[in-house]
Coordinates of N, CA, C and O in Angstrom, one line a residue:
X1 N -117.3 -6.7 123.6 CA -117.5 -6.6 125.0 C -118.9 -6.2 125.2 O -119.3 -5.0 124.9
X2 N -119.7 -7.1 125.8 CA -121.1 -6.8 126.0 C -121.2 -6.1 127.4 O -120.6 -6.6 128.4
X3 N -122.0 -5.1 127.5 CA -122.3 -4.4 128.8 C -123.7 -4.1 128.9 O -124.4 -3.6 128.0
X4 N -124.2 -4.2 130.1 CA -125.6 -3.8 130.4 C -125.5 -2.7 131.5 O -124.9 -2.9 132.5
X5 N -126.2 -1.6 131.2 CA -126.1 -0.5 132.1 C -127.5 -0.1 132.5 O -128.4 0.3 131.7
X6 N -127.8 -0.1 133.8 CA -129.1 0.3 134.3 C -129.1 1.7 134.8 O -128.1 2.3 135.1
X7 N -130.3 2.3 134.8 CA -130.5 3.6 135.3 C -131.9 3.8 135.7 O -132.8 2.9 135.4
X8 N -132.2 4.8 136.5 CA -133.6 5.1 136.9 C -133.9 4.8 138.3 O -135.0 5.1 138.8
X9 N -132.9 4.2 139.0 CA -133.2 3.9 140.4 C -133.1 5.1 141.3 O -132.7 6.2 140.8
X10 N -133.6 5.0 142.5 CA -133.6 6.1 143.4 C -134.6 5.9 144.5 O -134.8 4.7 144.9
X11 N -135.1 6.9 145.1 CA -136.0 6.8 146.3 C -137.4 7.2 145.9 O -137.6 8.0 145.0
X12 N -138.3 6.5 146.5 CA -139.8 6.8 146.2 C -140.5 6.5 147.5 O -140.1 5.7 148.3
X13 N -141.6 7.2 147.7 CA -142.5 6.9 148.8 C -143.4 5.7 148.5 O -143.7 5.4 147.3
X14 N -143.9 5.0 149.5 CA -144.9 4.0 149.2 C -146.1 4.5 148.4 O -146.6 5.6 148.6
X15 N -146.4 3.8 147.4 CA -147.5 4.2 146.4 C -146.9 5.0 145.3 O -147.7 5.2 144.3
X16 N -145.7 5.3 145.3 CA -145.1 6.1 144.2 C -144.6 5.2 143.1 O -144.9 4.0 143.0
X17 N -143.9 5.8 142.1 CA -143.5 5.1 140.9 C -142.1 5.4 140.5 O -141.6 6.5 140.8
X18 N -141.4 4.5 139.9 CA -140.1 4.6 139.3 C -140.1 3.9 138.0 O -140.8 2.9 137.9
X19 N -139.2 4.3 137.1 CA -139.0 3.6 135.9 C -137.5 3.3 135.7 O -136.7 4.2 135.6
X20 N -137.2 2.0 135.6 CA -135.8 1.6 135.3 C -135.6 1.3 133.9 O -136.5 0.9 133.2
X21 N -134.4 1.6 133.4 CA -134.0 1.3 132.1 C -132.7 0.5 132.1 O -131.8 0.7 133.0
X22 N -132.5 -0.3 131.1 CA -131.3 -1.0 130.9 C -130.9 -1.1 129.4 O -131.7 -1.6 128.6
X23 N -129.7 -0.6 129.1 CA -129.3 -0.6 127.7 C -128.2 -1.6 127.5 O -127.2 -1.6 128.3
X24 N -128.3 -2.5 126.6 CA -127.3 -3.4 126.2 C -126.4 -2.9 125.1 O -127.0 -2.4 124.1
X25 N -125.1 -2.9 125.3 CA -124.2 -2.4 124.3 C -123.2 -3.5 123.9 O -122.9 -4.4 124.7
X26 N -122.5 -3.3 122.8 CA -121.6 -4.2 122.3 C -122.0 -4.8 121.0 O -123.0 -4.5 120.4
X27 N -121.2 -5.7 120.5 CA -121.5 -6.4 119.2 C -122.5 -7.5 119.4 O -122.2 -8.7 119.4
X28 N -123.7 -7.1 119.6 CA -124.8 -8.0 119.8 C -125.6 -8.4 118.6 O -126.0 -7.5 117.8
X29 N -125.7 -9.7 118.3 CA -126.4 -10.1 117.1 C -127.9 -10.3 117.3 O -128.7 -10.0 116.5
X30 N -128.2 -10.9 118.5 CA -129.6 -11.1 118.8 C -129.8 -11.2 120.3 O -128.9 -11.6 121.0
X31 N -131.0 -10.9 120.7 CA -131.3 -11.0 122.2 C -132.5 -11.9 122.3 O -133.6 -11.6 121.7
X32 N -132.4 -12.9 123.1 CA -133.5 -13.8 123.3 C -134.4 -13.4 124.4 O -135.6 -13.4 124.2
X33 N -133.8 -12.9 125.5 CA -134.6 -12.4 126.6 C -133.9 -11.3 127.4 O -132.7 -11.3 127.4
X34 N -134.6 -10.5 128.0 CA -134.1 -9.5 129.0 C -135.0 -9.5 130.2 O -136.2 -9.8 130.1
X35 N -134.4 -9.2 131.3 CA -135.2 -9.2 132.5 C -134.6 -8.4 133.6 O -133.5 -7.8 133.5
X36 N -135.3 -8.5 134.8 CA -134.9 -7.8 136.0 C -134.9 -8.7 137.1 O -135.9 -9.5 137.3
X37 N -133.9 -8.6 138.0 CA -133.8 -9.3 139.2 C -133.6 -8.3 140.3 O -133.1 -7.2 140.0
X38 N -133.9 -8.7 141.5 CA -133.6 -7.8 142.6 C -133.1 -8.5 143.8 O -133.4 -9.7 144.0
X39 N -132.4 -7.8 144.7 CA -131.8 -8.4 145.9 C -131.9 -7.4 147.0 O -131.4 -6.4 147.0
X40 N -132.7 -7.8 148.0 CA -132.9 -7.0 149.2 C -131.8 -7.3 150.2 O -131.2 -8.4 150.1
X41 N -131.5 -6.4 151.1 CA -130.4 -6.6 152.1 C -130.6 -7.9 152.8 O -131.7 -8.2 153.4
X42 N -129.6 -8.8 152.9 CA -129.7 -10.0 153.6 C -130.5 -11.1 153.0 O -130.7 -12.2 153.6
X43 N -130.9 -10.9 151.7 CA -131.7 -11.9 151.0 C -131.0 -12.3 149.7 O -130.1 -11.6 149.2
X44 N -131.5 -13.4 149.1 CA -131.0 -13.9 147.9 C -131.6 -13.1 146.7 O -132.7 -12.6 146.8
X45 N -130.9 -13.1 145.6 CA -131.5 -12.5 144.4 C -132.7 -13.2 143.9 O -132.7 -14.4 143.9
X46 N -133.7 -12.5 143.5 CA -134.9 -13.1 143.0 C -135.4 -12.5 141.7 O -135.1 -11.3 141.4
X47 N -136.1 -13.3 140.9 CA -136.6 -12.8 139.6 C -137.7 -11.8 139.9 O -138.6 -12.1 140.7
X48 N -137.7 -10.7 139.1 CA -138.8 -9.8 139.2 C -139.7 -9.9 137.9 O -140.9 -10.1 138.0
X49 N -139.1 -9.8 136.7 CA -139.8 -9.9 135.5 C -138.9 -10.2 134.3 O -137.7 -9.8 134.4
X50 N -139.4 -10.9 133.3 CA -138.6 -11.1 132.1 C -139.5 -10.9 130.9 O -140.8 -11.0 131.0
X51 N -138.9 -10.6 129.8 CA -139.6 -10.5 128.5 C -138.9 -11.2 127.5 O -137.7 -11.1 127.3
X52 N -139.6 -12.0 126.7 CA -139.0 -12.9 125.6 C -139.6 -12.5 124.3 O -140.9 -12.3 124.2
X53 N -138.8 -12.4 123.3 CA -139.3 -12.1 121.9 C -140.1 -10.8 121.9 O -141.0 -10.7 121.0
X54 N -139.9 -9.9 122.8 CA -140.5 -8.6 122.8 C -142.0 -8.6 123.2 O -142.6 -7.5 123.3
X55 N -142.5 -9.7 123.5 CA -144.0 -9.7 123.9 C -144.3 -10.7 125.1 O -145.1 -10.3 125.9
X56 N -143.7 -11.8 125.1 CA -144.0 -12.8 126.2 C -143.3 -12.3 127.5 O -142.1 -12.1 127.5
X57 N -144.1 -12.2 128.5 CA -143.6 -11.7 129.8 C -143.9 -12.6 130.9 O -144.8 -13.5 130.8
X58 N -143.1 -12.5 131.9 CA -143.3 -13.3 133.1 C -143.0 -12.4 134.3 O -142.0 -11.7 134.3
X59 N -143.8 -12.5 135.4 CA -143.7 -11.7 136.5 C -143.7 -12.5 137.8 O -144.4 -13.5 137.9
X60 N -142.9 -12.0 138.8 CA -143.0 -12.6 140.1 C -144.4 -12.3 140.7 O -145.0 -11.2 140.4
X61 N -145.0 -13.2 141.4 CA -146.3 -12.9 142.0 C -146.4 -11.6 142.8 O -147.4 -11.0 142.8
X62 N -145.3 -11.3 143.4 CA -145.3 -10.1 144.3 C -145.4 -8.8 143.6 O -145.7 -7.8 144.2
X63 N -145.2 -8.8 142.3 CA -145.2 -7.6 141.5 C -146.3 -7.5 140.4 O -146.4 -6.5 139.8
X64 N -147.0 -8.6 140.3 CA -148.0 -8.6 139.2 C -149.1 -7.6 139.5 O -149.5 -7.4 140.6
X65 N -149.4 -6.9 138.4 CA -150.4 -5.8 138.5 C -149.8 -4.5 138.9 O -150.5 -3.4 138.8
X66 N -148.6 -4.5 139.3 CA -147.9 -3.2 139.7 C -146.7 -2.8 138.8 O -146.5 -1.7 138.6
X67 N -146.0 -3.8 138.4 CA -144.8 -3.6 137.5 C -145.1 -4.0 136.1 O -145.9 -5.0 135.9
X68 N -144.5 -3.3 135.2 CA -144.7 -3.7 133.8 C -143.3 -3.7 133.1 O -142.6 -2.7 133.2
X69 N -142.9 -4.8 132.5 CA -141.7 -4.9 131.7 C -141.9 -4.7 130.3 O -143.0 -5.2 129.7
X70 N -141.1 -4.0 129.6 CA -141.2 -3.8 128.1 C -139.8 -3.8 127.5 O -138.8 -3.5 128.2
X71 N -139.7 -4.0 126.2 CA -138.4 -4.0 125.6 C -138.5 -3.3 124.2 O -139.5 -3.5 123.5
X72 N -137.5 -2.5 123.9 CA -137.4 -1.8 122.6 C -136.2 -2.6 121.9 O -135.1 -2.4 122.2
X73 N -136.6 -3.4 121.0 CA -135.6 -4.3 120.3 C -134.6 -3.5 119.6 O -133.4 -3.8 119.7
X74 N -135.0 -2.5 118.9 CA -134.1 -1.7 118.1 C -133.1 -1.0 118.9 O -131.9 -0.8 118.5
X75 N -133.5 -0.5 120.1 CA -132.6 0.2 121.0 C -131.9 -0.7 122.0 O -131.1 -0.2 122.8
X76 N -132.2 -2.0 121.9 CA -131.6 -3.0 122.8 C -131.7 -2.6 124.3 O -130.8 -2.6 125.1
X77 N -132.9 -2.2 124.6 CA -133.2 -1.6 125.9 C -134.4 -2.3 126.5 O -135.4 -2.6 125.8
X78 N -134.4 -2.6 127.8 CA -135.5 -3.1 128.5 C -135.8 -2.1 129.6 O -135.0 -1.5 130.2
X79 N -137.1 -2.0 129.9 CA -137.6 -1.1 130.9 C -138.4 -1.8 132.0 O -139.0 -2.9 131.7
X80 N -138.5 -1.2 133.1 CA -139.3 -1.8 134.2 C -140.1 -0.6 134.8 O -139.5 0.2 135.5
X81 N -141.4 -0.5 134.5 CA -142.2 0.6 135.1 C -142.7 0.0 136.4 O -143.4 -1.0 136.4
X82 N -142.4 0.7 137.5 CA -142.8 0.2 138.8 C -143.8 1.2 139.4 O -143.4 2.4 139.7
X83 N -145.0 0.7 139.6 CA -146.1 1.6 140.2 C -146.5 1.0 141.5 O -146.2 -0.2 141.8
X84 N -147.2 1.8 142.3 CA -147.7 1.3 143.6 C -146.6 0.7 144.4 O -146.8 -0.4 145.0
X85 N -145.5 1.3 144.5 CA -144.3 0.8 145.2 C -144.6 0.5 146.7 O -145.3 1.3 147.3
X86 N -144.0 -0.5 147.2 CA -144.1 -0.9 148.6 C -142.7 -0.9 149.2 O -141.7 -1.1 148.5
X87 N -142.6 -0.8 150.5 CA -141.3 -0.9 151.1 C -140.5 -2.2 150.8 O -139.3 -2.2 150.7
X88 N -141.3 -3.3 150.6 CA -140.7 -4.6 150.3 C -140.0 -4.6 148.9 O -139.3 -5.5 148.6
X89 N -140.3 -3.6 148.1 CA -139.7 -3.5 146.8 C -138.3 -3.0 146.9 O -137.5 -3.0 145.9
X90 N -137.9 -2.5 148.1 CA -136.5 -2.0 148.2 C -135.4 -3.0 148.0 O -135.6 -4.2 148.4
X91 N -134.4 -2.6 147.3 CA -133.3 -3.5 147.0 C -132.5 -3.1 145.8 O -132.8 -2.0 145.2
X92 N -131.5 -3.8 145.4 CA -130.7 -3.5 144.3 C -131.3 -4.3 143.1 O -131.5 -5.5 143.2
X93 N -131.6 -3.6 142.0 CA -132.2 -4.2 140.9 C -131.2 -4.4 139.8 O -130.5 -3.5 139.4
X94 N -131.1 -5.6 139.3 CA -130.1 -6.0 138.3 C -130.8 -6.3 137.0 O -131.7 -7.1 136.9
X95 N -130.2 -5.8 135.9 CA -130.7 -6.1 134.6 C -130.0 -7.4 134.1 O -128.8 -7.7 134.4
X96 N -130.7 -8.3 133.4 CA -130.2 -9.5 132.9 C -130.6 -9.7 131.4 O -131.7 -9.3 131.0
X97 N -129.7 -10.3 130.7 CA -130.0 -10.5 129.3 C -129.4 -11.8 128.8 O -128.2 -12.2 129.2
X98 N -130.1 -12.5 128.0 CA -129.6 -13.7 127.3 C -129.4 -13.3 125.8 O -130.4 -13.0 125.2
X99 N -128.2 -13.3 125.3 CA -128.0 -12.8 124.0 C -126.8 -13.5 123.3 O -126.1 -14.3 123.9
X100 N -126.7 -13.3 122.0 CA -125.6 -13.8 121.2 C -124.8 -12.7 120.7 O -125.4 -11.7 120.1
X101 N -123.5 -12.7 120.9 CA -122.7 -11.6 120.6 C -121.5 -12.1 119.7 O -121.3 -13.3 119.5
X102 N -120.8 -11.1 119.2 CA -119.6 -11.4 118.4 C -118.6 -12.3 119.0 O -118.2 -12.0 120.2
X103 N -118.2 -13.4 118.3 CA -117.2 -14.2 118.8 C -117.7 -15.4 119.6 O -116.8 -16.2 120.1
X104 N -119.0 -15.6 119.8 CA -119.5 -16.7 120.6 C -120.6 -17.4 119.7 O -121.4 -16.8 119.0
X105 N -120.6 -18.7 119.8 CA -121.5 -19.5 119.1 C -122.8 -19.7 119.8 O -123.9 -20.0 119.1
X106 N -122.9 -19.6 121.1 CA -124.1 -19.9 121.8 C -124.6 -18.7 122.5 O -124.0 -17.6 122.6
X107 N -125.8 -18.8 123.1 CA -126.4 -17.8 123.9 C -125.6 -17.7 125.2 O -125.1 -18.7 125.8
X108 N -125.4 -16.5 125.7 CA -124.7 -16.2 127.0 C -125.6 -15.3 127.8 O -126.4 -14.5 127.2
X109 N -125.4 -15.4 129.1 CA -126.2 -14.5 130.0 C -125.2 -13.4 130.5 O -124.1 -13.7 130.8
X110 N -125.8 -12.2 130.7 CA -125.0 -11.1 131.2 C -125.8 -10.3 132.2 O -127.0 -10.4 132.2
X111 N -125.1 -9.6 133.1 CA -125.7 -8.9 134.2 C -125.2 -7.5 134.2 O -124.1 -7.2 133.9
X112 N -126.1 -6.6 134.6 CA -125.7 -5.2 134.8 C -125.1 -5.0 136.2 O -125.1 -6.0 137.0
X113 N -124.7 -3.8 136.5 CA -124.1 -3.5 137.8 C -125.0 -3.3 138.9 O -124.7 -3.4 140.1
X114 N -126.3 -3.1 138.6 CA -127.3 -2.9 139.6 C -127.6 -1.5 139.8 O -126.8 -0.6 139.7
X115 N -128.9 -1.2 140.2 CA -129.3 0.2 140.6 C -130.1 0.1 141.8 O -131.0 -0.8 141.9
X116 N -129.9 1.0 142.8 CA -130.6 0.9 144.0 C -132.0 1.5 143.9 O -132.2 2.6 143.4
X117 N -132.9 0.8 144.5 CA -134.3 1.3 144.6 C -134.7 1.3 146.1 O -134.6 0.2 146.8
X118 N -135.1 2.4 146.6 CA -135.4 2.5 148.1 C -136.8 3.1 148.2 O -137.1 4.2 147.7
X119 N -137.7 2.3 148.8 CA -139.1 2.8 149.0 C -139.3 2.9 150.5 O -139.3 2.0 151.3
X120 N -139.5 4.2 151.0 CA -139.7 4.5 152.4 C -140.3 5.8 152.5 O -140.3 6.6 151.6
X121 N -140.8 6.1 153.7 CA -141.4 7.4 154.0 C -140.3 8.3 154.5 O -140.5 9.5 154.6

């Protein structure tokens, strides 16, 4: 049973910082990619950042230069360091992973439960 658990969400003022963490657990053989998506109230879920093979990264234009994604392969954990936060960053942030686990032949995608990030004065 694969599970992704996020933590680190909360409230921050504009210009502040937060760091999100996501730990993947279960009988995981390998992880191809991990990433973060977010969903603002009344809007569709959007890609924030992904990391592949521990080094290759991809960011949404709206967060480039402000957010940094990183992964600890041994700990099966992905992080999202968020700096210079803006009110538009508010939303529920979801962890995503493409991985291979016990009992499955192919890669599968999994989602965390989400963690709330609120940026306001």
